[in-house]
XYZ file of C-alpha atoms in Angstrom:
686
model
C -1.975 -3.087 -9.010
C -4.683 -1.217 -7.143
C -6.087 -4.291 -5.435
C -2.885 -4.433 -3.403
C -4.310 -1.537 -1.427
C -6.446 -4.164 0.245
C -5.185 -7.615 -0.594
C -1.410 -7.538 -0.362
C -1.336 -6.242 3.193
C -3.049 -9.376 4.518
C -6.418 -11.013 4.627
C -6.634 -9.835 8.224
C -6.449 -6.262 7.007
C -9.240 -7.029 4.565
C -11.357 -8.420 7.371
C -10.808 -5.294 9.394
C -11.708 -3.030 6.488
C -14.743 -4.888 5.197
C -16.197 -5.720 8.586
C -19.915 -6.385 8.479
C -22.346 -8.778 10.074
C -25.192 -9.305 12.488
C -24.915 -8.028 16.025
C -26.839 -8.451 19.195
C -28.371 -11.566 20.692
C -31.318 -12.166 18.373
C -33.285 -15.283 19.206
C -35.052 -15.710 15.864
C -33.148 -17.016 12.855
C -32.302 -14.188 10.485
C -30.132 -13.880 7.379
C -28.496 -10.730 6.111
C -26.695 -10.424 2.768
C -24.036 -7.982 1.633
C -22.475 -7.484 -1.784
C -18.945 -6.269 -2.470
C -18.640 -4.028 -5.525
C -15.283 -2.986 -6.969
C -14.404 -0.323 -9.540
C -17.283 0.281 -11.906
C -19.877 -1.620 -9.877
C -18.631 -5.134 -10.638
C -19.620 -7.598 -7.915
C -16.480 -9.182 -6.528
C -17.796 -10.882 -3.436
C -20.558 -11.415 -0.943
C -21.164 -12.162 2.669
C -24.093 -14.090 4.079
C -24.594 -13.743 7.825
C -27.100 -16.000 9.559
C -28.156 -15.641 13.177
C -29.410 -19.092 14.159
C -32.305 -19.979 16.433
C -29.894 -20.687 19.292
C -28.344 -17.195 19.036
C -25.069 -18.274 17.423
C -23.974 -16.681 14.158
C -22.629 -18.287 10.970
C -20.851 -16.290 8.269
C -19.946 -17.240 4.688
C -17.596 -14.730 3.088
C -15.878 -14.646 -0.295
C -14.050 -11.783 -1.996
C -12.252 -12.228 -5.319
C -10.626 -9.441 -7.283
C -7.747 -9.572 -9.737
C -7.582 -13.371 -9.515
C -7.244 -13.630 -5.754
C -8.996 -13.120 -2.455
C -10.073 -14.835 0.779
C -12.740 -17.504 1.239
C -13.835 -17.869 4.849
C -16.418 -19.583 7.034
C -16.911 -18.239 10.525
C -19.000 -19.097 13.566
C -19.325 -17.235 16.847
C -21.479 -16.791 19.918
C -21.763 -13.494 21.774
C -21.802 -12.848 25.507
C -24.348 -10.580 27.181
C -22.095 -7.536 26.706
C -21.932 -8.103 22.932
C -18.357 -9.428 22.828
C -17.250 -12.846 21.639
C -17.755 -15.743 23.999
C -16.636 -18.303 21.421
C -15.240 -17.699 17.961
C -13.920 -19.811 15.048
C -12.919 -19.027 11.453
C -11.497 -21.358 8.806
C -10.647 -21.021 5.120
C -7.953 -19.512 2.925
C -6.404 -16.046 2.790
C -5.933 -13.751 -0.184
C -2.945 -15.685 -1.546
C -4.022 -19.148 -0.454
C -2.592 -19.450 3.048
C -4.568 -21.550 5.504
C -6.786 -19.657 7.956
C -7.671 -21.470 11.172
C -8.332 -19.288 14.207
C -10.311 -19.751 17.408
C -11.075 -17.881 20.623
C -12.887 -18.693 23.838
C -13.594 -16.777 27.020
C -14.577 -18.484 30.239
C -15.141 -15.971 33.012
C -11.980 -13.909 33.283
C -9.885 -16.315 31.227
C -9.468 -15.713 27.496
C -7.423 -17.826 25.100
C -6.894 -17.828 21.354
C -4.991 -19.678 18.667
C -4.305 -18.926 15.006
C -1.805 -20.127 12.435
C 0.516 -17.279 13.438
C 0.045 -16.865 17.199
C -1.605 -18.176 20.352
C -2.075 -16.799 23.806
C -3.900 -16.704 27.126
C -4.964 -13.606 28.995
C -6.770 -12.731 32.202
C -9.522 -10.209 31.415
C -11.702 -8.210 33.794
C -14.892 -6.713 32.434
C -15.851 -6.128 28.828
C -13.178 -6.789 26.186
C -13.500 -7.800 22.545
C -11.229 -10.286 20.815
C -9.743 -8.849 17.601
C -9.537 -11.630 14.969
C -6.505 -11.808 12.703
C -7.998 -13.643 9.766
C -11.714 -13.355 10.309
C -14.567 -12.374 8.061
C -15.818 -8.821 7.866
C -18.492 -9.649 10.432
C -16.215 -8.557 13.276
C -16.832 -4.871 12.658
C -20.550 -5.096 13.389
C -19.813 -6.997 16.562
C -17.473 -4.187 17.557
C -19.998 -1.451 16.752
C -22.681 -3.149 18.818
C -20.373 -3.763 21.771
C -19.171 -0.157 21.628
C -22.773 1.084 21.714
C -23.248 -0.700 25.042
C -20.242 0.988 26.666
C -21.207 4.129 28.619
C -17.696 5.574 28.293
C -17.546 4.956 24.521
C -14.381 2.871 24.840
C -13.974 -0.828 24.184
C -10.917 -2.768 25.343
C -9.488 -5.196 22.809
C -7.879 -8.611 23.236
C -4.900 -9.042 23.076
C -4.386 -5.249 23.386
C -5.679 -1.847 22.413
C -8.779 0.261 22.874
C -11.470 0.907 20.293
C -13.420 4.163 20.049
C -15.822 5.622 17.500
C -17.495 8.931 16.769
C -20.350 9.919 14.482
C -19.328 12.278 11.687
C -22.356 12.309 9.352
C -25.879 10.965 8.815
C -27.795 10.185 5.630
C -31.090 8.787 4.382
C -30.982 5.823 1.991
C -33.481 3.782 -0.005
C -33.555 -0.002 0.322
C -36.282 -1.877 -1.511
C -38.503 1.187 -1.573
C -38.153 1.857 2.166
C -36.315 4.843 3.634
C -33.653 4.237 6.274
C -31.303 6.388 8.308
C -27.618 5.484 8.423
C -24.671 7.143 10.137
C -21.021 7.545 9.166
C -18.685 6.662 12.028
C -14.932 7.032 12.355
C -13.432 4.131 14.308
C -9.990 4.450 15.880
C -7.803 2.078 17.844
C -6.944 -0.425 15.102
C -4.364 0.408 12.460
C -2.608 3.730 12.024
C -5.477 5.870 10.737
C -9.242 6.058 11.351
C -11.552 3.605 9.597
C -14.748 5.124 8.243
C -17.896 3.041 7.959
C -21.638 3.504 7.515
C -23.677 1.965 10.338
C -27.323 1.590 11.253
C -28.744 4.006 13.830
C -30.721 1.620 16.046
C -29.935 0.583 19.603
C -27.847 -2.348 18.340
C -25.935 -0.777 15.445
C -24.246 -2.871 12.814
C -22.409 -2.015 9.657
C -24.574 -0.924 6.746
C -21.778 -0.211 4.252
C -18.008 -0.050 4.137
C -16.631 2.139 1.348
C -13.008 2.417 0.261
C -13.355 5.496 -1.964
C -12.434 4.863 -5.564
C -12.185 1.106 -5.177
C -14.629 -0.822 -3.016
C -18.251 -0.520 -1.924
C -19.505 -3.172 0.484
C -23.186 -2.617 1.158
C -26.381 -4.398 2.173
C -27.865 -6.209 -0.791
C -30.774 -4.213 -2.198
C -29.302 -0.851 -1.214
C -26.667 -0.555 -3.951
C -28.357 2.391 -5.661
C -27.246 4.740 -2.870
C -23.642 3.523 -2.678
C -22.246 6.307 -4.875
C -24.056 8.993 -2.885
C -22.688 7.593 0.372
C -19.198 7.493 -1.116
C -19.425 11.156 -2.092
C -20.514 12.157 1.433
C -17.778 10.050 2.978
C -15.141 11.748 0.826
C -16.284 15.129 2.152
C -16.160 13.951 5.774
C -12.744 12.360 5.358
C -11.524 15.488 3.607
C -12.437 17.638 6.601
C -10.466 15.352 8.918
C -7.511 15.369 6.536
C -7.473 19.167 6.317
C -7.238 19.320 10.101
C -4.382 16.785 10.073
C -2.468 18.809 7.476
C -2.857 21.985 9.532
C -1.622 20.309 12.711
C 1.407 18.525 11.267
C 2.592 20.826 8.491
C 4.665 23.897 9.413
C 4.672 26.570 6.737
C 8.025 28.230 6.050
C 7.650 31.981 5.675
C 10.521 33.833 4.024
C 13.975 32.327 3.493
C 15.244 29.315 5.450
C 18.918 28.434 5.846
C 19.866 24.811 6.495
C 23.271 25.225 8.071
C 26.163 22.727 8.207
C 24.592 19.774 6.386
C 26.513 17.110 4.453
C 24.741 17.095 1.097
C 24.298 13.868 -0.848
C 25.181 14.321 -4.520
C 22.557 12.071 -6.067
C 23.893 12.383 -9.617
C 27.324 11.051 -8.619
C 26.136 8.949 -5.634
C 28.654 10.586 -3.286
C 28.417 12.407 0.022
C 29.792 15.929 -0.118
C 31.315 18.179 2.546
C 29.340 20.291 4.967
C 27.260 22.904 3.181
C 24.721 25.640 3.815
C 21.529 25.300 1.771
C 19.209 28.277 1.363
C 15.574 27.701 0.389
C 12.747 30.128 -0.237
C 9.307 29.952 -1.828
C 9.520 26.186 -2.216
C 12.803 26.339 -4.178
C 16.489 25.815 -3.480
C 18.175 29.212 -3.815
C 21.808 28.281 -3.197
C 24.195 25.596 -1.972
C 27.466 26.924 -0.536
C 30.335 25.600 1.617
C 29.361 25.700 5.291
C 30.014 29.094 6.833
C 31.190 30.642 3.569
C 27.903 31.970 2.260
C 26.511 35.403 2.998
C 22.865 34.529 2.554
C 20.360 36.193 4.857
C 17.502 34.110 6.178
C 14.372 34.476 8.258
C 14.583 30.912 9.575
C 17.465 28.590 10.324
C 17.971 24.839 10.686
C 21.117 23.772 12.517
C 21.860 20.462 10.768
C 24.895 19.762 12.948
C 26.704 17.790 10.243
C 23.770 15.507 9.526
C 23.195 14.123 6.018
C 20.863 16.050 3.707
C 19.222 14.066 0.895
C 16.940 15.101 -1.922
C 13.368 14.022 -1.217
C 12.923 10.295 -1.796
C 10.772 8.784 -4.561
C 8.444 5.836 -4.140
C 8.021 4.782 -7.745
C 5.221 2.282 -7.151
C 2.358 3.521 -5.042
C -1.420 3.312 -5.150
C -2.119 6.421 -3.177
C -4.934 6.878 -0.717
C -5.770 10.137 0.992
C -4.552 8.831 4.367
C -1.147 7.616 3.122
C 0.661 10.940 3.159
C 1.737 10.979 6.804
C 3.728 7.744 6.743
C 5.274 8.639 3.392
C 6.437 12.068 4.496
C 7.709 10.719 7.817
C 9.911 8.346 5.804
C 11.275 11.182 3.671
C 9.154 10.335 0.620
C 8.202 13.600 -1.062
C 7.153 12.191 -4.471
C 5.145 9.069 -5.293
C 4.468 7.664 -8.736
C 0.917 6.327 -8.577
C 0.815 3.126 -10.631
C -2.937 2.657 -10.917
C -5.893 4.266 -9.263
C -9.487 5.226 -9.799
C -9.130 8.139 -12.200
C -11.670 10.412 -10.489
C -10.210 9.766 -7.040
C -6.670 10.445 -8.231
C -7.713 13.668 -9.947
C -9.315 14.782 -6.681
C -6.127 14.022 -4.744
C -3.988 15.909 -7.259
C -6.214 18.964 -6.810
C -6.109 18.700 -3.014
C -2.318 18.456 -3.035
C -2.074 21.439 -5.357
C -4.317 23.503 -3.072
C -2.370 22.495 0.033
C -5.305 20.880 1.828
C -3.952 17.312 1.732
C -0.825 16.253 3.612
C 0.805 14.131 0.948
C 3.845 13.655 -1.224
C 3.419 15.041 -4.711
C 2.021 12.459 -7.114
C 3.226 11.611 -10.603
C 0.343 9.655 -12.163
C 0.584 6.591 -14.398
C -2.529 5.805 -16.413
C -3.916 2.322 -15.819
C -5.206 0.320 -18.824
C -6.577 -3.200 -18.398
C -8.244 -5.642 -20.767
C -11.753 -7.002 -20.277
C -11.920 -10.449 -18.629
C -13.278 -12.172 -15.546
C -9.902 -11.426 -13.906
C -9.833 -7.722 -14.720
C -8.652 -5.189 -12.167
C -11.144 -2.422 -12.787
C -9.295 0.779 -11.984
C -8.496 3.210 -14.759
C -9.801 2.059 -18.156
C -10.853 -1.495 -19.030
C -10.720 -1.942 -22.825
C -11.722 -4.547 -25.408
C -9.933 -3.420 -28.577
C -7.367 -1.052 -30.062
C -9.839 1.777 -30.542
C -10.743 1.753 -26.844
C -7.068 1.491 -25.907
C -6.266 4.582 -27.992
C -9.104 6.519 -26.357
C -7.683 5.624 -22.945
C -4.216 6.779 -24.004
C -5.736 10.016 -25.314
C -7.441 10.697 -21.976
C -4.223 10.200 -20.039
C -2.227 12.340 -22.469
C -4.806 15.137 -22.254
C -4.640 15.037 -18.441
C -0.855 15.341 -18.309
C 0.086 11.768 -17.391
C 3.710 11.030 -18.374
C 3.134 7.291 -18.794
C 0.646 4.463 -18.934
C 0.635 1.118 -17.172
C -0.647 -1.989 -18.951
C -2.103 -4.783 -16.849
C -2.623 -8.549 -16.763
C -5.649 -9.024 -19.041
C -4.610 -6.550 -21.739
C -5.295 -8.182 -25.161
C -1.967 -9.255 -26.608
C -3.063 -8.810 -30.232
C -3.299 -5.004 -29.808
C -0.354 -4.617 -27.426
C 2.328 -3.519 -29.886
C 0.049 -1.001 -31.626
C -1.064 0.441 -28.280
C 2.545 0.867 -27.161
C 3.410 2.605 -30.430
C 0.390 4.894 -30.111
C 1.317 5.855 -26.545
C 4.879 6.595 -27.624
C 3.574 8.767 -30.459
C 1.658 10.731 -27.820
C 4.875 11.180 -25.839
C 4.000 8.735 -23.030
C 6.244 6.105 -21.512
C 4.820 2.559 -21.331
C 5.239 0.172 -18.419
C 3.290 -2.523 -16.701
C 2.770 -6.149 -15.888
C 3.350 -8.779 -18.532
C -0.106 -9.599 -19.974
C -1.259 -13.202 -19.658
C 0.120 -15.705 -22.183
C 3.211 -13.565 -22.843
C 6.736 -13.495 -21.434
C 8.661 -10.475 -20.231
C 10.856 -10.674 -23.322
C 7.720 -10.336 -25.445
C 6.758 -6.999 -23.883
C 10.339 -5.782 -24.226
C 10.137 -6.635 -27.929
C 6.755 -4.867 -28.090
C 8.340 -1.619 -26.926
C 7.779 -1.456 -23.161
C 9.978 1.102 -21.411
C 9.631 -0.501 -17.981
C 8.410 -3.657 -16.230
C 6.860 -3.802 -12.766
C 7.593 -6.450 -10.103
C 10.264 -9.106 -9.683
C 7.768 -11.928 -10.218
C 6.820 -10.538 -13.640
C 10.495 -10.635 -14.593
C 11.177 -14.133 -13.273
C 8.064 -15.591 -14.913
C 9.907 -15.018 -18.190
C 11.642 -18.359 -17.581
C 8.640 -20.377 -16.369
C 5.699 -19.645 -18.679
C 4.614 -20.359 -22.227
C 1.762 -19.135 -24.404
C -0.701 -21.316 -22.487
C 0.163 -20.156 -18.950
C -2.524 -17.956 -17.421
C -0.673 -15.668 -15.023
C -3.832 -13.862 -13.904
C -4.281 -16.516 -11.218
C -2.199 -17.239 -8.126
C 0.173 -19.049 -10.499
C 2.020 -15.751 -10.941
C 3.157 -16.030 -7.334
C 3.503 -19.764 -6.782
C 5.426 -20.420 -10.026
C 8.252 -18.083 -9.040
C 8.268 -19.338 -5.447
C 8.425 -22.975 -6.596
C 10.801 -22.743 -9.546
C 13.267 -19.876 -9.105
C 15.287 -22.035 -6.708
C 16.296 -24.331 -9.593
C 16.980 -21.499 -12.043
C 20.645 -21.088 -13.028
C 21.256 -17.340 -13.065
C 24.461 -17.932 -15.041
C 22.584 -19.794 -17.782
C 22.347 -18.371 -21.288
C 18.578 -17.655 -21.158
C 18.989 -15.565 -18.009
C 22.075 -13.767 -19.264
C 20.476 -13.075 -22.639
C 17.395 -11.621 -20.954
C 19.464 -9.356 -18.705
C 21.478 -8.181 -21.703
C 18.278 -7.466 -23.595
C 17.040 -5.310 -20.710
C 20.382 -3.529 -20.487
C 20.872 -2.918 -24.213
C 17.379 -1.446 -24.566
C 17.602 0.368 -21.220
C 14.374 -1.198 -19.968
C 13.723 0.100 -16.468
C 12.778 -2.446 -13.813
C 10.631 -1.656 -10.784
C 11.271 -4.857 -8.773
C 9.327 -4.098 -5.558
C 11.493 -6.692 -3.806
C 10.286 -5.844 -0.315
C 6.673 -6.373 -1.307
C 7.435 -9.870 -2.548
C 8.991 -10.989 0.703
C 5.515 -12.339 1.425
C 6.516 -15.219 -0.890
C 8.688 -16.724 1.856
C 7.157 -15.374 5.087
C 5.796 -18.182 7.249
C 2.944 -17.953 9.711
C 4.158 -16.520 13.000
C 7.195 -14.802 11.482
C 7.303 -11.023 11.513
C 7.044 -9.521 8.042
C 10.589 -8.667 6.915
C 9.306 -5.243 5.879
C 8.933 -4.222 9.531
C 11.011 -6.857 11.345
C 13.743 -4.375 12.273
C 11.292 -1.735 13.472
C 8.429 -3.802 14.867
C 8.895 -2.489 18.400
C 8.105 1.000 17.070
C 4.679 -0.093 15.790
C 1.375 -0.433 17.650
C 0.731 -3.954 19.007
C -2.136 -4.655 16.607
C 0.089 -3.832 13.616
C 2.819 -6.085 14.990
C 0.375 -8.937 15.426
C -1.150 -8.493 11.978
C 2.283 -8.467 10.391
C 2.905 -12.031 11.615
C 0.163 -13.378 9.355
C 1.421 -15.348 6.347
C 0.022 -14.855 2.843
C 1.342 -17.938 1.055
C 0.532 -21.590 1.614
C 3.855 -22.927 2.949
C 2.930 -26.332 4.385
C 6.304 -27.618 5.611
C 9.956 -26.831 6.296
C 11.119 -28.159 2.937
C 8.775 -25.830 1.071
C 9.834 -22.940 3.294
C 13.503 -23.602 2.555
C 12.839 -23.740 -1.187
C 10.819 -20.495 -1.151
C 13.616 -18.803 0.810
C 16.194 -19.912 -1.756
C 13.938 -18.760 -4.572
C 13.546 -15.349 -3.016
C 17.292 -15.012 -2.480
C 17.807 -15.645 -6.184
C 15.281 -12.931 -7.009
C 17.343 -10.480 -4.954
C 20.494 -11.738 -6.684
C 18.853 -11.250 -10.091
C 18.241 -7.559 -9.345
C 21.879 -7.088 -8.339
C 23.077 -8.785 -11.515
C 20.749 -6.669 -13.622
C 22.029 -3.487 -11.986
C 25.668 -4.408 -12.568
C 24.845 -5.189 -16.205
C 23.526 -1.655 -16.649
C 19.767 -2.205 -16.280
C 18.120 0.949 -14.817
C 16.271 0.383 -11.528
C 13.647 2.452 -9.738
C 12.623 1.958 -6.121
C 8.939 1.184 -5.626
C 6.880 -0.430 -2.898
C 3.250 -1.377 -3.695
C 2.841 -2.156 -0.002
C 2.756 -0.456 3.397
C 3.784 3.124 2.714
C 6.956 4.577 4.196
C 8.478 1.539 5.857
C 8.458 -0.549 2.679
C 10.652 1.876 0.724
C 13.220 1.797 3.523
C 13.255 -2.006 3.369
C 13.449 -1.915 -0.451
C 16.696 0.063 -0.266
C 18.126 -2.409 2.250
C 17.415 -5.229 -0.200
C 19.290 -3.411 -2.965
C 22.316 -3.326 -0.678
C 21.782 -7.024 -0.012
C 21.808 -7.499 -3.792
C 25.315 -6.033 -3.906
C 24.736 -2.316 -4.418
C 26.478 0.188 -2.187
C 24.244 2.233 0.117
C 25.013 5.311 -1.989
C 23.913 3.517 -5.152
C 20.662 2.513 -3.451
C 20.086 6.139 -2.420
C 20.782 7.274 -5.972
C 18.050 4.927 -7.211
C 15.551 6.426 -4.753
C 16.430 10.018 -5.690
C 18.087 10.677 -9.067
C 16.603 7.637 -10.835
C 13.167 8.369 -9.435
C 13.231 11.877 -10.850
C 14.752 10.783 -14.157
C 12.213 8.069 -14.933
C 9.219 10.025 -13.653
C 10.328 12.816 -15.995
C 10.700 15.322 -13.167
C 14.497 15.621 -13.081
C 14.324 19.285 -14.037
C 12.480 19.948 -10.769
C 13.456 17.162 -8.349
C 15.944 14.444 -7.534
C 18.970 16.462 -6.431
C 19.940 19.223 -4.024
C 20.564 21.852 -6.688
C 19.748 25.564 -7.012
C 16.505 26.159 -8.872
C 14.960 22.810 -7.993
C 12.122 22.225 -5.567
C 13.125 22.342 -1.931
C 12.185 18.706 -1.284
C 14.771 17.764 1.325
C 15.350 15.098 3.961
C 17.672 15.462 6.955
C 18.961 12.155 8.347
C 20.312 11.701 11.877
C 22.935 9.222 10.722
C 24.849 8.337 7.589
C 22.830 6.183 5.185
C 25.713 6.244 2.686
C 27.554 3.956 5.105
C 24.658 2.163 6.815
C 21.514 2.070 4.703
C 19.494 1.290 7.848
C 20.069 4.894 8.921
C 17.553 5.899 6.243
C 14.921 5.336 8.944
C 16.359 8.083 11.175
C 14.573 10.982 9.523
C 14.845 14.141 11.641
C 13.303 16.729 9.313
C 11.480 16.760 5.982
C 10.934 19.865 3.900
C 8.503 19.533 1.010
C 8.346 22.742 -0.939
C 7.452 25.484 1.504
C 6.344 23.221 4.362
C 8.386 21.532 7.082
C 7.389 18.239 8.701
C 8.823 16.615 11.816
C 8.618 12.825 11.387
C 8.589 12.277 15.133
C 5.467 14.452 15.356
C 3.749 12.564 12.535
C 4.660 9.183 13.982
C 3.374 10.104 17.428
C 0.069 11.203 15.884
C -0.228 7.792 14.190
C 0.766 5.725 17.219
C 4.309 4.954 16.029
C 7.337 5.303 18.314
C 9.637 7.899 16.665
C 12.988 6.905 15.164
C 14.906 10.170 15.640
C 14.669 13.391 17.597
C 13.358 16.247 15.471
C 15.611 18.960 14.106
C 13.292 21.943 14.114
C 13.186 25.132 12.120
C 13.928 28.152 14.282
C 13.910 31.885 13.789
C 17.177 33.412 12.634
C 18.940 35.711 15.086
């Protein structure tokens, strides 16, 4: 579900990423148009920005991909320093929540109100309000205001400081005319830099925003150069990422002894006695009782009785090149990518192999979608069985262990496609295609189903229900509350999953957006919000769903609780589970494991799912998933006991991935996150 890279985080995140617009205080009316192109060049949105005769600006923005997206109308007026004097945006967010936000500044007094927060602040000098749910126009306003600051720094309201630096320049063609544009890296919002192409005049504005492999937002008429700009941006980002990997990764030379660590037995889901673990050359050499081994080592880690886990698996990611830091800091050393632009993913796999990208290892799943107006256009989009077979062939030839089928896949060729993939040795998983139920894909031979909503829709749809719309979210929020989990249809479905050993990838934490109300902190980060930068905290209070009243909120809460209960019942019935996220990397997996415990699993069982099960169902158990001699030295040292308190999974003190050590506290500090545990560092042996 690649579009989740942008849409599931929040419409505010989309606004920050796609920021474009007119800047400056033009006095003549002027209109500027942008087009948003997703995978394969399909237009998925547009923005029309009009600077009126009186100097105010009006923005119409729409972005629709995969059956969802924001629709917004915005108006603002700029002060002499290029910052907002007045601001207003109204519309709907990605999943249909109401957007209504306003800001005014009168002298030194600033005040704002949105559906999730409001505030007043005394401000001296230049400061730019940072909208939560605005259109992409805010980025151009920021670029112009930054250009007017002699120190290159722009204070933000309510908090933060924005900076930018030029990293590249290019010549483009627009309507036969040549233009110069510059690539800038903007920092101060979010956890990683945002790269954008801007104009080079005295009042710069955004020319194009490119999310490599997925989205190209560019001035209308200039689309022909979008691919060339994307290629240059990848090179520039790659250089920054190489530097990050060098700074935060610590290569282990020779043998390293991890001394006095309590090793988690992931196969049996038990915590063993204190042991000494010797690693060398990216492999586990031996595991011996603490103090009993005679192994010689060049380096030593004094674990001090802390818990040592195999590297964690996130079994539902859509990896970007900047995601690796947060994943590794959370102890995630392997991610199963469940749908990506094929060329981008191949590039990442090569960069990981060469050691130039700080990232978990990636196990790829090949994405196959059917052609429709709702299509998500990553991977292959097919029309018939012949095209589906060609897609399967490509993935098999490139070493993918499985494919993922998506919402618009044609149901009349589903069973034959599944059989063909199996004949090629590939596992088959995915969403439930429109007009089918989950039981139908089980009967068609699926090995695995993604997402709790896809499972629950089994009880709420028929052959006329189009689940490519927002119905796939609102149906489960509205109707799961009244579903009797002890009823025969539910029990029969669970038994069908168990008897056929159909794996479920519930992504429970991701779907907590179904019951989050405006102003409430996202449950994914609620327990750790004070560790996050203020802008992340504020953005995580934005609701995704339209929850108009307390009665609806109560019903959606009860529905979500039953979804959690369903996963616990499925587990106890013998249904295999894998732990995936499809949301904010790192923190979401930790929350996912907490929800499994809430569903009735023990903490050790939840840890087993994130280690042994991850390796088993990604077909990497011969190399990963347990602390065993001969396997990869992917290891996580926890300053606590997550087998007793699953919340301790956040206290990661050391991560070893192959032949490289990472200190999560060091990574978090580099990303603006308050660390969760003191580092346990690798030292030289005496």
